[in-house]
Amino acid sequence: MYFTEEHQLFRQSFRDFLQREVVPHIDKWEKDGAIERFIWEKFGEMGYFGLLQPEEYGGLNLDLFYTVIFLEELQRINSGGFAAAIWANAYLNMSHLKAEASHEIKQKYLTPSIEGKLIGCLCITEPFGGSDVAGMRTTAIKKGDTYVINGSKTFITNGLFADYLIVAAKTNPEEKHRGMSIFVIDRNTAGITATKLDKLGWRASDTAELAFDNVVIPAENLLGEEGKGFAYIMQHFALERLVMGINAHARAEYALEYAIKYMGEREAFGKTLDKNQALRHTIAEMSAKVDMCKEYNYSIAKRLNDGGYVVKEASMSKLLSTKIADEVIYDALQMLGGYGYMEDYPLARMFRDSRIGPIGGGTSEILKEIIAKMVIDGKDYKPVIK
Ligand SMILES: Cc1cc2nc3c(=O)[nH]c(=O)nc-3n(C[C@H](O)[C@H](O)[C@H](O)COP(=O)(O)OP(=O)(O)OC[C@H]3O[C@@H](n4cnc5c(N)ncnc54)[C@H](O)[C@@H]3O)c2cc1C
């Protein structure tokens, strides 16, 4: 219903590319906690960072189902960390550049990002709190034709190796939502320090805490209008949360397929595992849950692609898909017995990588708040960028 022949050809060629160019390096990157620079450039050369970007800046301007395929295939090579580094660059920081940046800023940052020559990151979360976005404390105070940034950010994907940072800060610290703006900051600007964080999963991706000490940037680095930062962030959350929902159904599907294959080969009590009714019923239930998520996510991707404003639906997608992915991966690991716990088998890494799903990019509790406001109180979120 959603995929044409061209889509399928793209899936096959991207799958081949990942097997050839990425998979041989994954274990090293997982161990080092860093992804080598050459692969970013290869993604750029292939146009993969530009799937949703305008042709004027070097993008391919394709429909959203190319992105769906891109995300699904990234999950199937089983490094949540590598996938996160790539999709965060393509769909978090680059989405802000695409929607809010001036022509000059797009030429300076967006085009080289599409080419894979520059890496970016999106800095919203702060050590004092991530869920309460409007309560952030980082400030950007206007002085002549500059802004001076002070504060800190934490848990930032690509925060260590990014060449530029998209940063949310208060231009009017007295205000909550209306006092926030978004900036692009060059990594080499004086006053920025970054510390790498150690974490449970996503081990190939770098996650950093950043400090800004009197960081002076040109006023042109303001993205969009002053005071609209919160609205911009909320608007991009629709795509970002759908991205995370799609990632979740794709990794759950991969875990399920792996478990089914394993069960057909492993014997216990004189028969393969897949002949046990109790296990068969568990697989049937896992399969039903994954299919429900996948079909829902495709339908929301279609609505978003056709111009729909899907804040509620994308929140629902992330809420349930990440929960189901955790459940399915937990059960898939169980099917492998002791081998499920071993690093030589894929389920161990999947298990720890999946756990970030209900936390990053809006926790499940916050998503429930948003959904409740819409379904109980009748709240309606409106787009700020037409
Ligand atoms: C690996 C990783 C990568 C990340 N990448 C990025 C990134 O690139 N950029 C970025 O900006 N951020 C990033 N984040 C941050 C992530 O989005 C935040 O961790 C998340 O939004 C939660 O914020 P917090 O950790 O401060 O938790 P808190 O806000 O302190 O919340 C703690 C707990 O309390 C619950 N809670 C809080 N308020 C309420 C409420 N009103 N009602 C009910 N429950 C509530 C939360 O759901 C949570 O369970 C990343 C995080 C991780 C772990």
Short mmCIF file of C-alpha atoms and ligand atoms in Angstrom, two decimals:
data_model
loop_
_atom_site.label_atom_id
_atom_site.label_comp_id
_atom_site.label_asym_id
_atom_site.label_seq_id
_atom_site.Cartn_x
_atom_site.Cartn_y
_atom_site.Cartn_z
CA MET A 1 0.00 0.00 0.00
CA TYR A 2 2.81 2.42 0.84
CA PHE A 3 5.87 1.18 -1.04
CA THR A 4 6.42 1.43 -4.79
CA GLU A 5 8.94 -0.53 -6.85
CA GLU A 6 11.38 2.42 -6.52
CA HIS A 7 11.04 2.25 -2.75
CA GLN A 8 11.86 -1.46 -2.81
CA LEU A 9 14.92 -0.87 -5.00
CA PHE A 10 16.08 1.79 -2.56
CA ARG A 11 15.60 -0.66 0.34
CA GLN A 12 17.72 -3.29 -1.37
CA SER A 13 20.52 -0.90 -2.34
CA PHE A 14 20.64 0.69 1.14
CA ARG A 15 20.64 -2.78 2.74
CA ASP A 16 23.59 -3.78 0.52
CA PHE A 17 25.39 -0.54 1.34
CA LEU A 18 25.02 -1.14 5.08
CA GLN A 19 26.28 -4.72 4.81
CA ARG A 20 29.26 -3.66 2.73
CA GLU A 21 30.29 -0.34 4.31
CA VAL A 22 28.99 -0.35 7.87
CA VAL A 23 28.58 -3.87 9.29
CA PRO A 24 32.31 -4.75 9.12
CA HIS A 25 33.09 -1.79 11.46
CA ILE A 26 30.19 -2.00 13.91
CA ASP A 27 31.88 -4.08 16.62
CA LYS A 28 34.87 -1.74 16.67
CA TRP A 29 32.67 1.35 16.93
CA GLU A 30 30.61 -0.27 19.69
CA LYS A 31 33.84 -0.95 21.64
CA ASP A 32 35.41 2.47 20.98
CA GLY A 33 32.21 4.44 21.64
CA ALA A 34 32.98 6.44 18.51
CA ILE A 35 32.11 6.22 14.81
CA GLU A 36 34.89 6.92 12.34
CA ARG A 37 34.50 9.99 10.20
CA PHE A 38 34.80 8.29 6.81
CA ILE A 39 31.37 6.65 7.09
CA TRP A 40 29.62 10.01 7.50
CA GLU A 41 31.16 11.09 4.22
CA LYS A 42 30.07 7.87 2.52
CA PHE A 43 26.48 8.44 3.71
CA GLY A 44 26.79 11.97 2.31
CA GLU A 45 28.15 10.81 -1.05
CA MET A 46 25.18 8.43 -1.39
CA GLY A 47 22.72 11.24 -0.62
CA TYR A 48 21.35 9.47 2.48
CA PHE A 49 21.40 12.60 4.68
CA GLY A 50 19.35 14.47 2.10
CA LEU A 51 16.33 12.18 1.68
CA LEU A 52 13.93 14.80 3.08
CA GLN A 53 15.98 17.88 2.25
CA PRO A 54 15.31 20.40 -0.55
CA GLU A 55 17.20 20.00 -3.85
CA GLU A 56 18.31 23.64 -3.66
CA TYR A 57 20.69 22.68 -0.85
CA GLY A 58 21.77 19.33 -2.29
CA GLY A 59 18.94 17.17 -0.96
CA LEU A 60 16.77 14.64 -2.81
CA ASN A 61 13.37 15.90 -1.59
CA LEU A 62 11.87 12.39 -1.55
CA ASP A 63 8.62 11.27 0.05
CA LEU A 64 8.65 10.15 3.70
CA PHE A 65 8.59 6.43 2.87
CA TYR A 66 12.24 6.59 1.77
CA THR A 67 12.95 7.80 5.31
CA VAL A 68 10.81 4.97 6.74
CA ILE A 69 12.95 2.45 4.79
CA PHE A 70 16.16 4.23 5.82
CA LEU A 71 15.21 3.99 9.50
CA GLU A 72 14.02 0.38 9.29
CA GLU A 73 17.18 -0.83 7.57
CA LEU A 74 19.41 1.03 10.06
CA GLN A 75 17.76 -0.94 12.87
CA ARG A 76 18.42 -4.26 11.14
CA ILE A 77 22.20 -4.01 11.45
CA ASN A 78 21.79 -4.09 15.20
CA SER A 79 23.66 -1.12 16.55
CA GLY A 80 21.16 1.24 18.12
CA GLY A 81 24.09 3.58 18.76
CA PHE A 82 25.21 3.78 15.15
CA ALA A 83 21.62 4.20 13.97
CA ALA A 84 21.02 6.95 16.55
CA ALA A 85 24.11 8.92 15.55
CA ILE A 86 22.95 8.86 11.93
CA TRP A 87 19.21 9.49 12.35
CA ALA A 88 19.75 12.15 15.05
CA ASN A 89 21.95 14.06 12.61
CA ALA A 90 19.51 13.63 9.72
CA TYR A 91 16.22 14.24 11.56
CA LEU A 92 16.98 16.31 14.68
CA ASN A 93 19.52 19.07 13.98
CA MET A 94 19.02 19.07 10.20
CA SER A 95 15.22 19.41 10.59
CA HIS A 96 15.76 22.70 12.45
CA LEU A 97 18.18 23.95 9.79
CA LYS A 98 15.74 23.02 7.03
CA ALA A 99 12.72 24.70 8.60
CA GLU A 100 14.10 27.73 10.41
CA ALA A 101 17.54 28.71 9.07
CA SER A 102 18.16 31.62 6.68
CA HIS A 103 19.48 30.98 3.16
CA GLU A 104 23.05 31.90 4.25
CA ILE A 105 22.96 29.58 7.29
CA LYS A 106 21.58 26.77 5.13
CA GLN A 107 24.45 27.22 2.70
CA LYS A 108 26.95 27.23 5.55
CA TYR A 109 25.58 24.28 7.58
CA LEU A 110 22.79 22.41 5.80
CA THR A 111 24.52 21.73 2.47
CA PRO A 112 27.72 20.35 4.09
CA SER A 113 25.53 18.28 6.45
CA ILE A 114 23.76 16.72 3.47
CA GLU A 115 27.20 16.05 1.95
CA GLY A 116 28.31 14.31 5.15
CA LYS A 117 31.09 16.85 5.66
CA LEU A 118 29.60 18.41 8.79
CA ILE A 119 27.95 16.60 11.72
CA GLY A 120 25.48 18.36 13.99
CA CYS A 121 23.63 17.75 17.23
CA LEU A 122 20.47 19.06 18.87
CA CYS A 123 20.89 20.43 22.41
CA ILE A 124 17.68 20.78 24.39
CA THR A 125 18.01 18.67 27.56
CA GLU A 126 19.76 20.23 30.58
CA PRO A 127 21.23 18.66 33.71
CA PHE A 128 18.50 20.35 35.81
CA GLY A 129 15.73 18.71 33.79
CA GLY A 130 14.82 17.37 30.38
CA SER A 131 11.07 16.81 30.53
CA ASP A 132 10.33 20.40 31.57
CA VAL A 133 11.69 21.95 28.36
CA ALA A 134 10.24 25.39 29.11
CA GLY A 135 12.03 25.40 32.48
CA MET A 136 15.49 25.38 30.87
CA ARG A 137 18.13 27.69 32.35
CA THR A 138 20.61 28.23 29.50
CA THR A 139 20.49 31.89 28.41
CA ALA A 140 21.26 33.74 25.18
CA ILE A 141 21.46 37.45 25.92
CA LYS A 142 21.63 39.90 23.04
CA LYS A 143 24.61 42.28 23.09
CA GLY A 144 24.87 44.52 20.01
CA ASP A 145 25.00 42.26 16.97
CA THR A 146 25.88 39.16 19.03
CA TYR A 147 24.26 36.78 21.53
CA VAL A 148 26.15 35.58 24.61
CA ILE A 149 25.31 32.00 25.62
CA ASN A 150 25.73 30.67 29.17
CA GLY A 151 24.53 27.37 30.60
CA SER A 152 24.80 23.63 30.09
CA LYS A 153 23.18 20.74 28.21
CA THR A 154 23.34 17.02 28.82
CA PHE A 155 22.72 13.62 27.16
CA ILE A 156 23.42 15.16 23.75
CA THR A 157 23.74 12.60 20.92
CA ASN A 158 26.81 13.45 18.77
CA GLY A 159 27.64 16.11 21.38
CA LEU A 160 31.34 15.28 21.37
CA PHE A 161 32.08 14.96 17.65
CA ALA A 162 29.53 17.36 16.13
CA ASP A 163 30.94 20.32 14.14
CA TYR A 164 27.97 22.53 14.98
CA LEU A 165 25.33 22.59 17.69
CA ILE A 166 21.67 23.53 17.42
CA VAL A 167 20.99 24.96 20.88
CA ALA A 168 17.81 26.02 22.63
CA ALA A 169 18.30 28.91 25.07
CA LYS A 170 16.28 31.58 26.85
CA THR A 171 16.46 34.97 25.16
CA ASN A 172 14.03 36.21 27.78
CA PRO A 173 14.76 34.29 31.01
CA GLU A 174 11.70 35.82 32.76
CA GLU A 175 9.39 34.00 30.35
CA LYS A 176 8.82 30.24 30.10
CA HIS A 177 7.65 28.98 26.66
CA ARG A 178 7.72 32.35 24.95
CA GLY A 179 11.21 33.22 26.18
CA MET A 180 13.02 30.50 24.25
CA SER A 181 14.94 30.71 20.95
CA ILE A 182 17.06 28.39 18.80
CA PHE A 183 20.62 29.03 17.61
CA VAL A 184 23.28 27.35 15.54
CA ILE A 185 26.70 27.46 17.19
CA ASP A 186 29.98 26.56 15.56
CA ARG A 187 31.88 23.96 17.59
CA ASN A 188 35.11 26.02 17.42
CA THR A 189 33.59 29.01 19.20
CA ALA A 190 35.49 29.87 22.39
CA GLY A 191 33.87 28.84 25.69
CA ILE A 192 32.37 25.44 24.72
CA THR A 193 33.49 22.32 26.60
CA ALA A 194 32.20 18.75 26.18
CA THR A 195 32.47 15.66 28.39
CA LYS A 196 31.71 12.17 27.10
CA LEU A 197 29.11 10.20 29.11
CA ASP A 198 29.23 6.43 29.73
CA LYS A 199 25.90 4.68 29.21
CA LEU A 200 23.96 1.40 29.29
CA GLY A 201 23.40 1.03 25.56
CA TRP A 202 23.77 2.93 22.25
CA ARG A 203 27.45 2.36 22.88
CA ALA A 204 28.66 3.25 19.37
CA SER A 205 27.16 6.74 19.58
CA ASP A 206 28.81 9.51 21.54
CA THR A 207 26.64 11.17 24.17
CA ALA A 208 27.97 14.29 25.87
CA GLU A 209 27.43 16.92 28.50
CA LEU A 210 28.17 20.42 27.18
CA ALA A 211 28.99 23.65 29.00
CA PHE A 212 28.71 27.16 27.54
CA ASP A 213 30.78 29.82 29.27
CA ASN A 214 30.23 33.27 27.75
CA VAL A 215 30.02 31.85 24.23
CA VAL A 216 29.70 34.81 21.84
CA ILE A 217 27.93 34.11 18.52
CA PRO A 218 26.79 36.39 15.66
CA ALA A 219 23.14 37.50 15.86
CA GLU A 220 22.58 35.90 12.40
CA ASN A 221 22.96 32.49 14.09
CA LEU A 222 19.46 32.87 15.55
CA LEU A 223 17.22 30.36 13.72
CA GLY A 224 13.80 31.71 12.81
CA GLU A 225 12.29 34.30 15.14
CA GLU A 226 13.29 35.17 18.69
CA GLY A 227 10.86 33.71 21.26
CA LYS A 228 9.54 30.97 18.96
CA GLY A 229 12.02 28.28 20.00
CA PHE A 230 9.58 26.27 22.09
CA ALA A 231 7.01 26.20 19.28
CA TYR A 232 9.68 25.09 16.78
CA ILE A 233 10.82 22.29 19.10
CA MET A 234 7.26 21.06 19.62
CA GLN A 235 6.54 21.16 15.90
CA HIS A 236 9.58 19.02 15.06
CA PHE A 237 8.66 16.54 17.79
CA ALA A 238 5.96 15.10 15.47
CA LEU A 239 8.53 13.81 12.96
CA GLU A 240 11.10 12.98 15.65
CA ARG A 241 8.67 10.90 17.68
CA LEU A 242 7.39 9.09 14.63
CA VAL A 243 11.04 8.36 13.73
CA MET A 244 11.46 6.79 17.18
CA GLY A 245 8.23 4.81 16.80
CA ILE A 246 9.39 3.46 13.43
CA ASN A 247 12.81 2.59 14.88
CA ALA A 248 11.01 0.66 17.63
CA HIS A 249 8.78 -1.43 15.35
CA ALA A 250 11.78 -2.17 13.10
CA ARG A 251 14.06 -3.41 15.88
CA ALA A 252 11.20 -5.47 17.38
CA GLU A 253 10.55 -7.05 13.98
CA TYR A 254 14.24 -7.89 13.56
CA ALA A 255 14.37 -9.47 17.06
CA LEU A 256 11.25 -11.49 16.32
CA GLU A 257 12.62 -12.78 13.01
CA TYR A 258 15.89 -13.73 14.68
CA ALA A 259 14.11 -15.60 17.49
CA ILE A 260 11.89 -17.52 15.06
CA LYS A 261 14.92 -18.61 13.00
CA TYR A 262 16.80 -19.67 16.14
CA MET A 263 13.81 -21.64 17.43
CA GLY A 264 13.62 -23.58 14.19
CA GLU A 265 17.24 -24.71 14.58
CA ARG A 266 17.63 -25.30 18.34
CA GLU A 267 16.43 -28.61 19.75
CA ALA A 268 15.29 -29.47 23.28
CA PHE A 269 13.53 -32.67 24.40
CA GLY A 270 13.91 -34.18 20.92
CA LYS A 271 12.18 -31.42 18.93
CA THR A 272 12.93 -27.91 17.77
CA LEU A 273 11.86 -25.10 20.10
CA ASP A 274 9.29 -23.83 17.62
CA LYS A 275 7.19 -26.97 18.16
CA ASN A 276 6.36 -26.02 21.76
CA GLN A 277 2.87 -24.61 22.00
CA ALA A 278 3.70 -22.26 24.87
CA LEU A 279 6.51 -20.67 22.84
CA ARG A 280 4.42 -20.63 19.65
CA HIS A 281 1.71 -18.66 21.43
CA THR A 282 4.26 -16.17 22.75
CA ILE A 283 5.59 -15.70 19.21
CA ALA A 284 2.05 -15.26 17.87
CA GLU A 285 1.40 -12.51 20.40
CA MET A 286 4.74 -10.78 19.72
CA SER A 287 4.02 -10.93 16.02
CA ALA A 288 0.56 -9.38 16.45
CA LYS A 289 1.95 -6.52 18.53
CA VAL A 290 4.73 -5.71 16.04
CA ASP A 291 2.34 -5.79 13.11
CA MET A 292 -0.14 -3.46 14.84
CA CYS A 293 2.65 -0.93 15.51
CA LYS A 294 4.10 -1.18 12.05
CA GLU A 295 0.79 -0.67 10.25
CA TYR A 296 -0.14 2.22 12.56
CA ASN A 297 3.24 3.87 12.04
CA TYR A 298 2.95 3.55 8.25
CA SER A 299 -0.48 5.14 8.31
CA ILE A 300 0.79 8.08 10.39
CA ALA A 301 3.82 8.44 8.10
CA LYS A 302 1.36 8.70 5.19
CA ARG A 303 -0.63 11.42 6.94
CA LEU A 304 2.53 13.35 7.83
CA ASN A 305 3.81 12.97 4.28
CA ASP A 306 0.50 14.36 2.96
CA GLY A 307 0.82 17.46 5.15
CA GLY A 308 -1.11 16.33 8.25
CA TYR A 309 -0.20 17.70 11.69
CA VAL A 310 0.19 14.48 13.67
CA VAL A 311 1.37 15.57 17.11
CA LYS A 312 -1.04 13.27 18.97
CA GLU A 313 -0.56 10.30 16.64
CA ALA A 314 3.27 10.55 16.66
CA SER A 315 3.17 10.67 20.48
CA MET A 316 0.96 7.56 20.47
CA SER A 317 3.31 5.87 18.00
CA LYS A 318 6.39 6.44 20.18
CA LEU A 319 4.56 5.61 23.43
CA LEU A 320 3.32 2.20 22.33
CA SER A 321 5.97 1.17 19.78
CA THR A 322 8.84 1.65 22.26
CA LYS A 323 6.93 -0.23 24.98
CA ILE A 324 6.17 -3.08 22.61
CA ALA A 325 9.75 -3.17 21.32
CA ASP A 326 11.04 -3.58 24.89
CA GLU A 327 8.52 -6.38 25.54
CA VAL A 328 9.22 -8.18 22.26
CA ILE A 329 13.00 -7.95 22.63
CA TYR A 330 12.76 -9.21 26.23
CA ASP A 331 10.75 -12.23 25.06
CA ALA A 332 12.96 -12.80 22.00
CA LEU A 333 16.05 -12.92 24.23
CA GLN A 334 14.29 -15.47 26.44
CA MET A 335 13.81 -17.76 23.43
CA LEU A 336 17.59 -18.04 23.09
CA GLY A 337 18.09 -19.15 26.69
CA GLY A 338 21.70 -18.58 27.82
CA TYR A 339 22.77 -17.60 24.31
CA GLY A 340 20.44 -14.64 24.52
CA TYR A 341 22.64 -13.25 27.29
CA MET A 342 25.86 -13.63 25.28
CA GLU A 343 27.49 -10.82 23.33
CA ASP A 344 28.13 -13.18 20.40
CA TYR A 345 24.38 -13.20 19.75
CA PRO A 346 22.49 -10.06 18.69
CA LEU A 347 19.79 -10.03 21.37
CA ALA A 348 22.06 -8.85 24.22
CA ARG A 349 22.92 -5.58 22.46
CA MET A 350 19.34 -5.14 21.25
CA PHE A 351 18.07 -5.56 24.80
CA ARG A 352 20.20 -2.73 26.21
CA ASP A 353 19.86 -0.48 23.14
CA SER A 354 16.08 -0.72 23.20
CA ARG A 355 15.75 0.57 26.79
CA ILE A 356 16.31 4.18 25.75
CA GLY A 357 13.10 4.04 23.66
CA PRO A 358 10.66 5.09 26.39
CA ILE A 359 13.11 7.75 27.74
CA GLY A 360 14.84 9.70 24.93
CA GLY A 361 13.02 12.37 22.93
CA GLY A 362 10.17 12.69 25.44
CA THR A 363 9.56 10.08 28.13
CA SER A 364 6.48 7.87 28.05
CA GLU A 365 5.09 9.79 31.03
CA ILE A 366 5.38 13.11 29.18
CA LEU A 367 3.84 11.59 26.04
CA LYS A 368 0.89 10.42 28.14
CA GLU A 369 0.50 13.99 29.44
CA ILE A 370 0.40 15.35 25.86
CA ILE A 371 -2.06 12.69 24.70
CA ALA A 372 -4.26 13.17 27.79
CA LYS A 373 -4.43 16.94 27.18
CA MET A 374 -5.60 16.27 23.63
CA VAL A 375 -8.08 13.45 24.26
CA ILE A 376 -9.47 14.58 27.63
CA ASP A 377 -9.15 18.39 27.62
CA GLY A 378 -9.64 18.83 23.87
CA LYS A 379 -6.34 20.73 23.49
CA ASP A 380 -5.38 21.31 19.86
CA TYR A 381 -1.75 21.97 18.86
CA LYS A 382 -1.31 24.17 15.79
CA PRO A 383 1.73 24.34 13.49
CA VAL A 384 3.84 27.54 13.68
CA ILE A 385 5.73 26.92 10.43
CA LYS A 386 3.36 26.59 7.48
C1 LIG B 1 21.22 8.13 25.22
C2 LIG B 1 20.47 9.40 25.27
C3 LIG B 1 20.50 10.27 24.18
C4 LIG B 1 19.82 11.49 24.23
N1 LIG B 1 19.96 12.39 23.19
C5 LIG B 1 19.49 13.66 23.34
C6 LIG B 1 19.78 14.67 22.36
O1 LIG B 1 20.42 14.42 21.33
N2 LIG B 1 19.34 15.93 22.59
C7 LIG B 1 18.63 16.26 23.70
O2 LIG B 1 18.26 17.42 23.85
N3 LIG B 1 18.33 15.32 24.64
C8 LIG B 1 18.74 14.04 24.49
N4 LIG B 1 18.46 13.10 25.44
C9 LIG B 1 17.72 13.50 26.63
C10 LIG B 1 16.32 12.90 26.77
O3 LIG B 1 15.45 13.45 25.82
C11 LIG B 1 15.90 13.14 28.24
O4 LIG B 1 16.66 12.25 29.03
C12 LIG B 1 14.42 12.96 28.47
O5 LIG B 1 13.69 13.96 27.82
C13 LIG B 1 14.07 12.97 29.97
O6 LIG B 1 14.63 14.05 30.63
P1 LIG B 1 15.45 13.80 31.99
O7 LIG B 1 16.44 12.73 31.72
O8 LIG B 1 15.99 15.09 32.48
O9 LIG B 1 14.39 13.21 33.01
P2 LIG B 1 13.48 14.05 34.04
O10 LIG B 1 12.79 15.14 33.32
O11 LIG B 1 14.28 14.39 35.23
O12 LIG B 1 12.40 12.95 34.43
C14 LIG B 1 12.70 11.88 35.33
C15 LIG B 1 11.50 10.94 35.40
O13 LIG B 1 10.35 11.67 35.90
C16 LIG B 1 9.28 11.56 34.97
N5 LIG B 1 8.53 12.84 34.96
C17 LIG B 1 9.04 14.10 34.86
N6 LIG B 1 8.04 15.00 34.88
C18 LIG B 1 6.88 14.29 34.98
C19 LIG B 1 5.48 14.66 35.03
N7 LIG B 1 5.08 15.94 34.97
N8 LIG B 1 4.58 13.66 35.15
C20 LIG B 1 4.96 12.37 35.21
N9 LIG B 1 6.26 11.96 35.15
C21 LIG B 1 7.18 12.92 35.03
C22 LIG B 1 9.92 11.32 33.62
O14 LIG B 1 9.02 10.70 32.73
C23 LIG B 1 11.07 10.40 34.04
O15 LIG B 1 10.61 9.09 34.15
C24 LIG B 1 19.08 11.83 25.39
C25 LIG B 1 19.01 10.95 26.45
C26 LIG B 1 19.71 9.77 26.42
C27 LIG B 1 19.64 8.86 27.63
#
